[in-house]
Amino acid sequence: MYEELGINKSLVDLVNNCENACSKQFKLVDEICTINSMKVLNSFHKNRVNESCFNETTGYGYNDLGRETIEKIFKDIFKAEDALVRGQFISGSHALTVCLFALLRPNDLLLSISGKPYDTLDEVIGIKENPSSLKSYGVKYHEIDLINDDFDYEKIKEFISKNKVKVIEIQRSKGYSTRKSISLDKVEKIISFIKQIDNDIIIMIDNCYCEFVSDKEPIEVGADIVVGSLIKNLGGGIAPNGAYIVGRKDLINLCAERLTLPGEGKEVGPSLGINKQILQGIYLAPNAITASLKTTILASKVLEELGYEVEPRYNSERVDIVQNIIFKDPNKLIEFTRGIQEASAIDSGAVVEAWDMPGYSDKVVMASGSFIQGSSIELSCDGPLREPYIAYLQGSLTYDYGKFGIMKSVQKLLKEVEKSDR
Ligand SMILES: *Cc1c(COP(=O)(O)O)cnc(C)c1O
């Protein structure tokens, strides 16, 4: 079958051998899947999910049973006091923006301790000038880089002892940076360190790509508020859009009143018929994340065998669903990305070209032949066209589609290598 789909026999053998070498890692991923599946099902039972949760509301969206049940489920899964899960969030970046604008007031100080935040937040914070930024309202910002892929305890201590910080943002997944993603163990240690110095600081986590990768979530290690997207992990490939914020009740209320309006908060916001998809998405999410993880583990092993630098390695601990392949060559990055597009179910005939995507500073190549536009829990690959030309590979709703995607990409990559050797 693979050969019929245009994959060389030798490549099929290589990938199958790599797959066998990953069996121990696959088993660990399956164990996490069991735990998270039980977490989800238990919460469905406890909150009595029933068919009337699938009904939609329109207009103001008062008394939306499905929406309220979904928020209870997210609250349970994250062990949070409250949750805001809405289709009115355009994206993860929008939810992060709502959260920051909800928590910060003029003269307040925002501190990022995981280096520069995700690219789309540059204009939100005012790192890049924008007349609507937090900076334009007088919100101050400072950032401290990671050192050796961990927090810079010394600098953090010095800074928060000398300055009154309102919110500390920690971005767990690496975004388009070259650093490693941050494990919950590291997050737990730094939070208790910070809270000993100043217990009033609000710890906000950008949790994009990290949900259900382990058996714990950030609130359980002391975070106050956590944000993520529904077109990534927890949407399970089914939620058509939206994002979530979970955490302390008082903070969720502030976020709800920023998303909707002061005085109405969580009480309004029509679900417009997406409740069933959000519920089905969270139901399938543990499995989709498992398929994604297996795909990235296999990719890591195959590309390492071929001599490329990869991060994480196939047998390293994973904290998100993102796999980096460091190509150090723009053409290899582009060809690999094109392979993922060609292997996709949707738009397989589209040819990936680099483009100036809104919110990003470098040109970006992006393969996303997905059912939901831009969805990256579906098999997808992207990367900014800048040194060292890293591919960020993530997703796949099933392992078999992911495995085929890797074959297709590696085949294109090998052709490109042949071409440049000649
Ligand atoms: C994807 C992502 C976001 C938000 O992205 P959207 O595309 O706006 O949903 C924010 N932070 C990180 C680390 C991400 O990976």
PDB file of C-alpha atoms and ligand atoms in Angstrom, residues 90-96 117-121 169 171-176 179 206-209 228-232 242-243 322 357 360 374 376, ligand 1:
ATOM      1  CA  ILE A  90     -10.953  33.531  18.037  1.00  0.00           C
ATOM      2  CA  SER A  91      -7.778  31.662  18.972  1.00  0.00           C
ATOM      3  CA  GLY A  92      -5.354  30.863  21.749  1.00  0.00           C
ATOM      4  CA  SER A  93      -3.699  34.231  21.195  1.00  0.00           C
ATOM      5  CA  HIS A  94      -7.054  35.957  21.643  1.00  0.00           C
ATOM      6  CA  ALA A  95      -7.654  34.144  24.948  1.00  0.00           C
ATOM      7  CA  LEU A  96      -4.154  35.106  26.122  1.00  0.00           C
ATOM      8  CA  PRO A 117       6.468  35.234  24.675  1.00  0.00           C
ATOM      9  CA  TYR A 118       4.795  33.739  21.607  1.00  0.00           C
ATOM     10  CA  ASP A 119       5.179  35.895  18.467  1.00  0.00           C
ATOM     11  CA  THR A 120       1.515  36.940  18.276  1.00  0.00           C
ATOM     12  CA  LEU A 121       1.816  38.626  21.684  1.00  0.00           C
ATOM     13  CA  GLU A 169       3.609  34.763  32.456  1.00  0.00           C
ATOM     14  CA  GLN A 171       4.926  29.914  28.314  1.00  0.00           C
ATOM     15  CA  ARG A 172       5.474  26.175  28.507  1.00  0.00           C
ATOM     16  CA  SER A 173       5.670  25.218  24.845  1.00  0.00           C
ATOM     17  CA  LYS A 174       8.605  26.645  22.909  1.00  0.00           C
ATOM     18  CA  GLY A 175       6.623  28.589  20.304  1.00  0.00           C
ATOM     19  CA  TYR A 176       8.953  29.493  17.425  1.00  0.00           C
ATOM     20  CA  ARG A 179      14.605  26.455  23.495  1.00  0.00           C
ATOM     21  CA  ASP A 206       0.354  29.760  28.342  1.00  0.00           C
ATOM     22  CA  ASN A 207      -0.474  26.052  28.166  1.00  0.00           C
ATOM     23  CA  CYS A 208      -0.859  25.744  24.375  1.00  0.00           C
ATOM     24  CA  TYR A 209       0.148  22.284  23.085  1.00  0.00           C
ATOM     25  CA  GLY A 228      -5.027  27.346  25.765  1.00  0.00           C
ATOM     26  CA  SER A 229      -6.589  26.896  22.359  1.00  0.00           C
ATOM     27  CA  LEU A 230      -9.355  24.551  21.206  1.00  0.00           C
ATOM     28  CA  ILE A 231      -7.880  24.172  17.733  1.00  0.00           C
ATOM     29  CA  LYS A 232      -4.990  22.467  19.454  1.00  0.00           C
ATOM     30  CA  GLY A 242     -12.513  28.606  20.483  1.00  0.00           C
ATOM     31  CA  ALA A 243     -10.209  28.620  23.467  1.00  0.00           C
ATOM     32  CA  VAL A 322       5.646  19.640  19.141  1.00  0.00           C
ATOM     33  CA  MET A 357       1.405  35.757   8.148  1.00  0.00           C
ATOM     34  CA  TYR A 360       4.477  37.000  12.809  1.00  0.00           C
ATOM     35  CA  GLY A 374      -5.126  26.307  11.020  1.00  0.00           C
ATOM     36  CA  SER A 376      -2.574  22.030  14.688  1.00  0.00           C
TER      37      SER A 376
HETATM   38  C1  LIG B   1      -0.300  28.165  19.270  1.00  0.00           C
HETATM   39  C2  LIG B   1       0.230  28.908  20.415  1.00  0.00           C
HETATM   40  C3  LIG B   1      -0.402  30.067  20.893  1.00  0.00           C
HETATM   41  C4  LIG B   1      -1.665  30.624  20.347  1.00  0.00           C
HETATM   42  O1  LIG B   1      -1.824  30.422  19.050  1.00  0.00           O
HETATM   43  P1  LIG B   1      -3.179  30.631  18.229  1.00  0.00           P
HETATM   44  O2  LIG B   1      -2.729  30.198  16.896  1.00  0.00           O
HETATM   45  O3  LIG B   1      -3.497  32.053  18.342  1.00  0.00           O
HETATM   46  O4  LIG B   1      -4.226  29.769  18.823  1.00  0.00           O
HETATM   47  C5  LIG B   1       0.159  30.695  21.977  1.00  0.00           C
HETATM   48  N1  LIG B   1       1.247  30.217  22.575  1.00  0.00           N
HETATM   49  C6  LIG B   1       1.865  29.092  22.154  1.00  0.00           C
HETATM   50  C7  LIG B   1       3.077  28.616  22.877  1.00  0.00           C
HETATM   51  C8  LIG B   1       1.377  28.412  21.073  1.00  0.00           C
HETATM   52  O5  LIG B   1       1.974  27.301  20.670  1.00  0.00           O
END
